Amino acid sequence: MPLAMQAKLLRVLEEGEVERVVGEKPVSVDVRVVVATHRDLEARVREEKFRQDLFHRIYVFPLVLPPLRERRRDIPALVAHFAAQVSAQNGWKPVPFSEEVMAALQAHAWPGNVRELRNMVERLMLLATDGQVDLATVEMALPKGSSVAASSTFSSGALTERVDAFEREVILAELKRSHSNVSLAAKALGLERSHLYKKAEQLGIDLRAMRRESGRVAEDCWQIEVRSKSKT
């Protein structure tokens, strides 16, 4: 929203009045305003791209909705909802989604969040063969390299166990990539640092022990390098 428009919105919120384009006098309004954004407004305020007074005026009762990748357990319920919605809109018969299919959908990162999931459900229903969505259909429909359903790590066990196994492997891989730097790993995964600690604890990952071990390895490498230089 341009700064000029922000000033007009602030006036509406503060004074409860609007001016119509062809009007001769302000018109009083009594409304409740709900604001939604995918931007970091606090950062925009610091960058002077969003008015600080407007930010404080609208930031009365914030509701933060985590991205879909942070609430994968919601995916089965959302899939069922969208499948019923698509069936009703198109006059289609219901199409079942197996546990294996759900596990594959939960393993996907969903950068497009719920909107992407809704479109994927419709695509899978269009591609469904023999009246059901199978694993091959999901692997064909998902972006290449995003599906891990075929991995042996996630091919057995209850749905929640497969999802936990996937999340644990992803977190461990990111920690390895960041040399056990929790802040960097959390940033790469799109999580708050505290959320990563909580998630790791749920999955049985001892972040503090990993950091200590990483520190010892780094110290050993430094000592080896020092000894090597002293010999030369």
PDB file of C-alpha atoms in Angstrom:
ATOM      1  CA  MET A   1       0.000   0.000   0.000  1.00  0.00           C
ATOM      2  CA  PRO A   2       1.488   3.364  -1.007  1.00  0.00           C
ATOM      3  CA  LEU A   3       2.315   5.760   1.836  1.00  0.00           C
ATOM      4  CA  ALA A   4      -0.312   8.241   0.618  1.00  0.00           C
ATOM      5  CA  MET A   5      -2.989   5.559   0.843  1.00  0.00           C
ATOM      6  CA  GLN A   6      -1.711   4.576   4.293  1.00  0.00           C
ATOM      7  CA  ALA A   7      -2.294   8.135   5.483  1.00  0.00           C
ATOM      8  CA  LYS A   8      -5.887   8.041   4.214  1.00  0.00           C
ATOM      9  CA  LEU A   9      -6.542   4.694   5.893  1.00  0.00           C
ATOM     10  CA  LEU A  10      -5.130   6.027   9.158  1.00  0.00           C
ATOM     11  CA  ARG A  11      -7.528   8.965   8.979  1.00  0.00           C
ATOM     12  CA  VAL A  12     -10.463   6.608   8.473  1.00  0.00           C
ATOM     13  CA  LEU A  13      -9.429   4.549  11.484  1.00  0.00           C
ATOM     14  CA  GLU A  14      -8.751   7.561  13.684  1.00  0.00           C
ATOM     15  CA  GLU A  15     -11.706   9.775  12.741  1.00  0.00           C
ATOM     16  CA  GLY A  16     -14.232   7.272  11.430  1.00  0.00           C
ATOM     17  CA  GLU A  17     -14.817   9.314   8.263  1.00  0.00           C
ATOM     18  CA  VAL A  18     -14.272   8.869   4.535  1.00  0.00           C
ATOM     19  CA  GLU A  19     -14.462  11.303   1.658  1.00  0.00           C
ATOM     20  CA  ARG A  20     -16.095  10.115  -1.537  1.00  0.00           C
ATOM     21  CA  VAL A  21     -14.462  11.076  -4.823  1.00  0.00           C
ATOM     22  CA  VAL A  22     -17.357  13.294  -5.894  1.00  0.00           C
ATOM     23  CA  GLY A  23     -18.612  14.044  -2.393  1.00  0.00           C
ATOM     24  CA  GLU A  24     -18.780  17.493  -0.846  1.00  0.00           C
ATOM     25  CA  LYS A  25     -18.415  16.476   2.802  1.00  0.00           C
ATOM     26  CA  PRO A  26     -17.013  13.599   4.855  1.00  0.00           C
ATOM     27  CA  VAL A  27     -19.206  10.563   5.456  1.00  0.00           C
ATOM     28  CA  SER A  28     -19.181   8.915   8.885  1.00  0.00           C
ATOM     29  CA  VAL A  29     -18.579   5.160   8.935  1.00  0.00           C
ATOM     30  CA  ASP A  30     -18.829   2.598  11.720  1.00  0.00           C
ATOM     31  CA  VAL A  31     -16.845  -0.468  10.677  1.00  0.00           C
ATOM     32  CA  ARG A  32     -14.605  -3.165  12.063  1.00  0.00           C
ATOM     33  CA  VAL A  33     -11.379  -3.465  10.086  1.00  0.00           C
ATOM     34  CA  VAL A  34      -9.526  -6.763   9.590  1.00  0.00           C
ATOM     35  CA  VAL A  35      -6.084  -6.441   8.030  1.00  0.00           C
ATOM     36  CA  ALA A  36      -4.174  -9.336   6.447  1.00  0.00           C
ATOM     37  CA  THR A  37      -0.670  -9.414   5.005  1.00  0.00           C
ATOM     38  CA  HIS A  38       2.122 -11.827   4.152  1.00  0.00           C
ATOM     39  CA  ARG A  39       4.719  -9.079   4.671  1.00  0.00           C
ATOM     40  CA  ASP A  40       6.780  -8.440   7.819  1.00  0.00           C
ATOM     41  CA  LEU A  41       5.237  -5.106   8.791  1.00  0.00           C
ATOM     42  CA  GLU A  42       7.719  -4.445  11.602  1.00  0.00           C
ATOM     43  CA  ALA A  43      10.545  -4.718   9.074  1.00  0.00           C
ATOM     44  CA  ARG A  44       8.631  -2.464   6.665  1.00  0.00           C
ATOM     45  CA  VAL A  45       8.306   0.126   9.446  1.00  0.00           C
ATOM     46  CA  ARG A  46      12.059   0.019  10.044  1.00  0.00           C
ATOM     47  CA  GLU A  47      12.588   0.489   6.299  1.00  0.00           C
ATOM     48  CA  GLU A  48      10.182   3.470   6.403  1.00  0.00           C
ATOM     49  CA  LYS A  49       7.918   1.774   3.863  1.00  0.00           C
ATOM     50  CA  PHE A  50       5.015   1.460   6.298  1.00  0.00           C
ATOM     51  CA  ARG A  51       3.780   4.185   8.644  1.00  0.00           C
ATOM     52  CA  GLN A  52       4.604   3.476  12.273  1.00  0.00           C
ATOM     53  CA  ASP A  53       1.440   5.210  13.540  1.00  0.00           C
ATOM     54  CA  LEU A  54      -0.725   3.096  11.225  1.00  0.00           C
ATOM     55  CA  PHE A  55       1.104  -0.064  12.296  1.00  0.00           C
ATOM     56  CA  HIS A  56       0.347   0.579  15.967  1.00  0.00           C
ATOM     57  CA  ARG A  57      -3.245   1.472  15.094  1.00  0.00           C
ATOM     58  CA  ILE A  58      -3.970  -1.824  13.312  1.00  0.00           C
ATOM     59  CA  TYR A  59      -1.771  -4.085  15.469  1.00  0.00           C
ATOM     60  CA  VAL A  60      -4.387  -4.452  18.196  1.00  0.00           C
ATOM     61  CA  PHE A  61      -5.120  -8.179  18.246  1.00  0.00           C
ATOM     62  CA  PRO A  62      -2.689  -9.991  15.924  1.00  0.00           C
ATOM     63  CA  LEU A  63      -3.345 -13.547  14.751  1.00  0.00           C
ATOM     64  CA  VAL A  64      -0.238 -15.176  13.292  1.00  0.00           C
ATOM     65  CA  LEU A  65      -0.989 -18.049  10.917  1.00  0.00           C
ATOM     66  CA  PRO A  66       2.075 -20.292  10.473  1.00  0.00           C
ATOM     67  CA  PRO A  67       2.896 -21.475   6.938  1.00  0.00           C
ATOM     68  CA  LEU A  68       1.544 -24.858   5.925  1.00  0.00           C
ATOM     69  CA  ARG A  69       4.964 -26.500   6.218  1.00  0.00           C
ATOM     70  CA  GLU A  70       4.860 -25.783   9.968  1.00  0.00           C
ATOM     71  CA  ARG A  71       1.427 -27.385  10.461  1.00  0.00           C
ATOM     72  CA  ARG A  72       1.624 -30.504   8.332  1.00  0.00           C
ATOM     73  CA  ARG A  73      -0.854 -32.327  10.555  1.00  0.00           C
ATOM     74  CA  ASP A  74      -3.556 -29.996   9.192  1.00  0.00           C
ATOM     75  CA  ILE A  75      -3.014 -31.305   5.666  1.00  0.00           C
ATOM     76  CA  PRO A  76      -5.305 -34.398   5.833  1.00  0.00           C
ATOM     77  CA  ALA A  77      -8.217 -32.277   7.067  1.00  0.00           C
ATOM     78  CA  LEU A  78      -7.560 -29.634   4.411  1.00  0.00           C
ATOM     79  CA  VAL A  79      -7.304 -32.266   1.669  1.00  0.00           C
ATOM     80  CA  ALA A  80     -10.641 -33.771   2.725  1.00  0.00           C
ATOM     81  CA  HIS A  81     -12.242 -30.316   2.738  1.00  0.00           C
ATOM     82  CA  PHE A  82     -10.902 -29.323  -0.672  1.00  0.00           C
ATOM     83  CA  ALA A  83     -11.737 -32.715  -2.193  1.00  0.00           C
ATOM     84  CA  ALA A  84     -15.355 -32.352  -1.057  1.00  0.00           C
ATOM     85  CA  GLN A  85     -15.414 -28.770  -2.322  1.00  0.00           C
ATOM     86  CA  VAL A  86     -14.037 -29.674  -5.761  1.00  0.00           C
ATOM     87  CA  SER A  87     -16.425 -32.638  -6.061  1.00  0.00           C
ATOM     88  CA  ALA A  88     -19.436 -30.445  -5.259  1.00  0.00           C
ATOM     89  CA  GLN A  89     -18.382 -27.690  -7.664  1.00  0.00           C
ATOM     90  CA  ASN A  90     -17.832 -30.076 -10.582  1.00  0.00           C
ATOM     91  CA  GLY A  91     -20.412 -32.745  -9.861  1.00  0.00           C
ATOM     92  CA  TRP A  92     -17.692 -35.382  -9.437  1.00  0.00           C
ATOM     93  CA  LYS A  93     -17.810 -38.512  -7.337  1.00  0.00           C
ATOM     94  CA  PRO A  94     -15.655 -38.417  -4.168  1.00  0.00           C
ATOM     95  CA  VAL A  95     -12.079 -39.598  -4.745  1.00  0.00           C
ATOM     96  CA  PRO A  96     -10.290 -41.320  -1.830  1.00  0.00           C
ATOM     97  CA  PHE A  97      -6.763 -40.328  -0.765  1.00  0.00           C
ATOM     98  CA  SER A  98      -4.777 -43.184   0.813  1.00  0.00           C
ATOM     99  CA  GLU A  99      -2.440 -42.864   3.820  1.00  0.00           C
ATOM    100  CA  GLU A 100       0.572 -43.181   1.510  1.00  0.00           C
ATOM    101  CA  VAL A 101      -0.736 -40.296  -0.603  1.00  0.00           C
ATOM    102  CA  MET A 102      -1.322 -38.194   2.528  1.00  0.00           C
ATOM    103  CA  ALA A 103       2.220 -38.927   3.709  1.00  0.00           C
ATOM    104  CA  ALA A 104       3.588 -37.748   0.362  1.00  0.00           C
ATOM    105  CA  LEU A 105       1.522 -34.566   0.511  1.00  0.00           C
ATOM    106  CA  GLN A 106       2.675 -33.911   4.065  1.00  0.00           C
ATOM    107  CA  ALA A 107       6.292 -34.351   2.985  1.00  0.00           C
ATOM    108  CA  HIS A 108       6.019 -31.540   0.420  1.00  0.00           C
ATOM    109  CA  ALA A 109       7.194 -28.060   1.523  1.00  0.00           C
ATOM    110  CA  TRP A 110       4.155 -26.177   0.071  1.00  0.00           C
ATOM    111  CA  PRO A 111       5.795 -22.834  -0.703  1.00  0.00           C
ATOM    112  CA  GLY A 112       2.412 -21.671  -2.022  1.00  0.00           C
ATOM    113  CA  ASN A 113       0.732 -22.640   1.274  1.00  0.00           C
ATOM    114  CA  VAL A 114      -2.994 -23.520   1.372  1.00  0.00           C
ATOM    115  CA  ARG A 115      -3.725 -22.113  -2.093  1.00  0.00           C
ATOM    116  CA  GLU A 116      -1.138 -24.434  -3.625  1.00  0.00           C
ATOM    117  CA  LEU A 117      -2.576 -27.392  -1.709  1.00  0.00           C
ATOM    118  CA  ARG A 118      -6.092 -26.624  -2.952  1.00  0.00           C
ATOM    119  CA  ASN A 119      -4.917 -26.508  -6.570  1.00  0.00           C
ATOM    120  CA  MET A 120      -2.946 -29.720  -6.072  1.00  0.00           C
ATOM    121  CA  VAL A 121      -6.012 -31.539  -4.730  1.00  0.00           C
ATOM    122  CA  GLU A 122      -8.000 -30.560  -7.834  1.00  0.00           C
ATOM    123  CA  ARG A 123      -5.115 -31.615 -10.105  1.00  0.00           C
ATOM    124  CA  LEU A 124      -4.843 -34.996  -8.396  1.00  0.00           C
ATOM    125  CA  MET A 125      -8.581 -35.571  -8.722  1.00  0.00           C
ATOM    126  CA  LEU A 126      -8.348 -34.816 -12.436  1.00  0.00           C
ATOM    127  CA  LEU A 127      -5.455 -37.251 -12.837  1.00  0.00           C
ATOM    128  CA  ALA A 128      -6.970 -39.966 -10.637  1.00  0.00           C
ATOM    129  CA  THR A 129      -7.237 -43.393 -12.254  1.00  0.00           C
ATOM    130  CA  ASP A 130      -9.687 -46.138 -11.323  1.00  0.00           C
ATOM    131  CA  GLY A 131     -11.506 -43.748  -9.022  1.00  0.00           C
ATOM    132  CA  GLN A 132      -8.622 -43.143  -6.627  1.00  0.00           C
ATOM    133  CA  VAL A 133      -5.465 -41.092  -6.195  1.00  0.00           C
ATOM    134  CA  ASP A 134      -2.384 -43.307  -5.973  1.00  0.00           C
ATOM    135  CA  LEU A 135       1.250 -42.618  -5.097  1.00  0.00           C
ATOM    136  CA  ALA A 136       2.379 -42.605  -8.742  1.00  0.00           C
ATOM    137  CA  THR A 137      -0.122 -39.845  -9.500  1.00  0.00           C
ATOM    138  CA  VAL A 138       1.160 -37.725  -6.613  1.00  0.00           C
ATOM    139  CA  GLU A 139       4.790 -38.161  -7.666  1.00  0.00           C
ATOM    140  CA  MET A 140       3.841 -37.114 -11.191  1.00  0.00           C
ATOM    141  CA  ALA A 141       1.869 -34.062 -10.047  1.00  0.00           C
ATOM    142  CA  LEU A 142       4.279 -32.709  -7.428  1.00  0.00           C
ATOM    143  CA  PRO A 143       7.257 -30.605  -8.574  1.00  0.00           C
ATOM    144  CA  LYS A 144      10.250 -32.759  -9.454  1.00  0.00           C
ATOM    145  CA  GLY A 145      12.519 -33.457  -6.505  1.00  0.00           C
ATOM    146  CA  SER A 146       9.928 -32.454  -3.896  1.00  0.00           C
ATOM    147  CA  SER A 147       8.307 -35.799  -3.210  1.00  0.00           C
ATOM    148  CA  VAL A 148       9.965 -38.116  -0.741  1.00  0.00           C
ATOM    149  CA  ALA A 149       7.163 -40.628  -0.529  1.00  0.00           C
ATOM    150  CA  ALA A 150       9.174 -43.281  -2.332  1.00  0.00           C
ATOM    151  CA  SER A 151      11.988 -43.082   0.210  1.00  0.00           C
ATOM    152  CA  SER A 152      12.280 -46.234   2.283  1.00  0.00           C
ATOM    153  CA  THR A 153      12.583 -44.107   5.412  1.00  0.00           C
ATOM    154  CA  PHE A 154       8.935 -43.073   5.109  1.00  0.00           C
ATOM    155  CA  SER A 155       7.395 -46.103   3.405  1.00  0.00           C
ATOM    156  CA  SER A 156       6.135 -47.872   6.517  1.00  0.00           C
ATOM    157  CA  GLY A 157       4.500 -47.094   9.833  1.00  0.00           C
ATOM    158  CA  ALA A 158       1.561 -44.911  10.867  1.00  0.00           C
ATOM    159  CA  LEU A 159       1.035 -41.588   9.095  1.00  0.00           C
ATOM    160  CA  THR A 160       2.194 -39.509  12.075  1.00  0.00           C
ATOM    161  CA  GLU A 161       5.325 -41.655  12.380  1.00  0.00           C
ATOM    162  CA  ARG A 162       6.201 -41.103   8.717  1.00  0.00           C
ATOM    163  CA  VAL A 163       5.701 -37.341   9.025  1.00  0.00           C
ATOM    164  CA  ASP A 164       7.859 -37.215  12.177  1.00  0.00           C
ATOM    165  CA  ALA A 165      10.559 -39.240  10.423  1.00  0.00           C
ATOM    166  CA  PHE A 166      10.529 -36.848   7.485  1.00  0.00           C
ATOM    167  CA  GLU A 167      10.690 -33.742   9.679  1.00  0.00           C
ATOM    168  CA  ARG A 168      13.512 -35.238  11.748  1.00  0.00           C
ATOM    169  CA  GLU A 169      15.552 -36.041   8.627  1.00  0.00           C
ATOM    170  CA  VAL A 170      15.022 -32.561   7.186  1.00  0.00           C
ATOM    171  CA  ILE A 171      16.065 -30.843  10.430  1.00  0.00           C
ATOM    172  CA  LEU A 172      19.152 -33.057  10.845  1.00  0.00           C
ATOM    173  CA  ALA A 173      20.167 -32.421   7.227  1.00  0.00           C
ATOM    174  CA  GLU A 174      19.836 -28.658   7.688  1.00  0.00           C
ATOM    175  CA  LEU A 175      21.793 -28.732  10.954  1.00  0.00           C
ATOM    176  CA  LYS A 176      24.541 -30.680   9.223  1.00  0.00           C
ATOM    177  CA  ARG A 177      24.566 -28.156   6.373  1.00  0.00           C
ATOM    178  CA  SER A 178      24.811 -25.234   8.832  1.00  0.00           C
ATOM    179  CA  HIS A 179      27.440 -26.984  11.024  1.00  0.00           C
ATOM    180  CA  SER A 180      24.969 -27.148  13.951  1.00  0.00           C
ATOM    181  CA  ASN A 181      24.334 -23.402  13.851  1.00  0.00           C
ATOM    182  CA  VAL A 182      20.765 -23.321  15.194  1.00  0.00           C
ATOM    183  CA  SER A 183      20.085 -19.756  14.073  1.00  0.00           C
ATOM    184  CA  LEU A 184      21.134 -20.450  10.480  1.00  0.00           C
ATOM    185  CA  ALA A 185      19.206 -23.745  10.399  1.00  0.00           C
ATOM    186  CA  ALA A 186      16.061 -22.088  11.763  1.00  0.00           C
ATOM    187  CA  LYS A 187      16.316 -19.317   9.166  1.00  0.00           C
ATOM    188  CA  ALA A 188      16.771 -21.824   6.325  1.00  0.00           C
ATOM    189  CA  LEU A 189      13.726 -23.794   7.505  1.00  0.00           C
ATOM    190  CA  GLY A 190      11.596 -20.674   7.910  1.00  0.00           C
ATOM    191  CA  LEU A 191      11.228 -21.191  11.679  1.00  0.00           C
ATOM    192  CA  GLU A 192      11.776 -19.071  14.746  1.00  0.00           C
ATOM    193  CA  ARG A 193      14.811 -20.210  16.757  1.00  0.00           C
ATOM    194  CA  SER A 194      12.591 -21.113  19.734  1.00  0.00           C
ATOM    195  CA  HIS A 195      10.238 -23.056  17.453  1.00  0.00           C
ATOM    196  CA  LEU A 196      13.144 -25.107  16.108  1.00  0.00           C
ATOM    197  CA  TYR A 197      14.243 -25.975  19.654  1.00  0.00           C
ATOM    198  CA  LYS A 198      10.682 -27.045  20.499  1.00  0.00           C
ATOM    199  CA  LYS A 199      10.300 -29.079  17.308  1.00  0.00           C
ATOM    200  CA  ALA A 200      13.699 -30.742  17.813  1.00  0.00           C
ATOM    201  CA  GLU A 201      12.759 -31.691  21.372  1.00  0.00           C
ATOM    202  CA  GLN A 202       9.514 -33.274  20.116  1.00  0.00           C
ATOM    203  CA  LEU A 203      11.486 -35.303  17.567  1.00  0.00           C
ATOM    204  CA  GLY A 204      14.194 -36.414  19.996  1.00  0.00           C
ATOM    205  CA  ILE A 205      16.969 -34.218  18.577  1.00  0.00           C
ATOM    206  CA  ASP A 206      19.370 -32.848  21.208  1.00  0.00           C
ATOM    207  CA  LEU A 207      20.412 -29.529  19.693  1.00  0.00           C
ATOM    208  CA  ARG A 208      22.645 -28.554  22.606  1.00  0.00           C
ATOM    209  CA  ALA A 209      24.563 -31.826  22.411  1.00  0.00           C
ATOM    210  CA  MET A 210      24.999 -31.363  18.656  1.00  0.00           C
ATOM    211  CA  ARG A 211      26.354 -27.854  19.182  1.00  0.00           C
ATOM    212  CA  ARG A 212      28.793 -29.093  21.828  1.00  0.00           C
ATOM    213  CA  GLU A 213      29.964 -31.888  19.525  1.00  0.00           C
ATOM    214  CA  SER A 214      30.335 -29.450  16.639  1.00  0.00           C
ATOM    215  CA  GLY A 215      32.414 -27.183  18.869  1.00  0.00           C
ATOM    216  CA  ARG A 216      34.708 -30.052  19.867  1.00  0.00           C
ATOM    217  CA  VAL A 217      35.192 -31.086  16.238  1.00  0.00           C
ATOM    218  CA  ALA A 218      36.044 -27.504  15.264  1.00  0.00           C
ATOM    219  CA  GLU A 219      38.534 -27.259  18.163  1.00  0.00           C
ATOM    220  CA  ASP A 220      40.181 -30.574  17.204  1.00  0.00           C
ATOM    221  CA  CYS A 221      40.522 -29.406  13.605  1.00  0.00           C
ATOM    222  CA  TRP A 222      42.091 -26.150  14.789  1.00  0.00           C
ATOM    223  CA  GLN A 223      44.590 -28.019  16.995  1.00  0.00           C
ATOM    224  CA  ILE A 224      45.518 -30.342  14.130  1.00  0.00           C
ATOM    225  CA  GLU A 225      46.061 -27.318  11.880  1.00  0.00           C
ATOM    226  CA  VAL A 226      48.218 -25.594  14.529  1.00  0.00           C
ATOM    227  CA  ARG A 227      50.343 -28.726  15.024  1.00  0.00           C
ATOM    228  CA  SER A 228      50.710 -29.085  11.258  1.00  0.00           C
ATOM    229  CA  LYS A 229      51.913 -25.510  10.909  1.00  0.00           C
ATOM    230  CA  SER A 230      54.341 -25.861  13.826  1.00  0.00           C
ATOM    231  CA  LYS A 231      55.941 -28.903  12.150  1.00  0.00           C
ATOM    232  CA  THR A 232      56.420 -27.050   8.900  1.00  0.00           C
TER     233      THR A 232
END
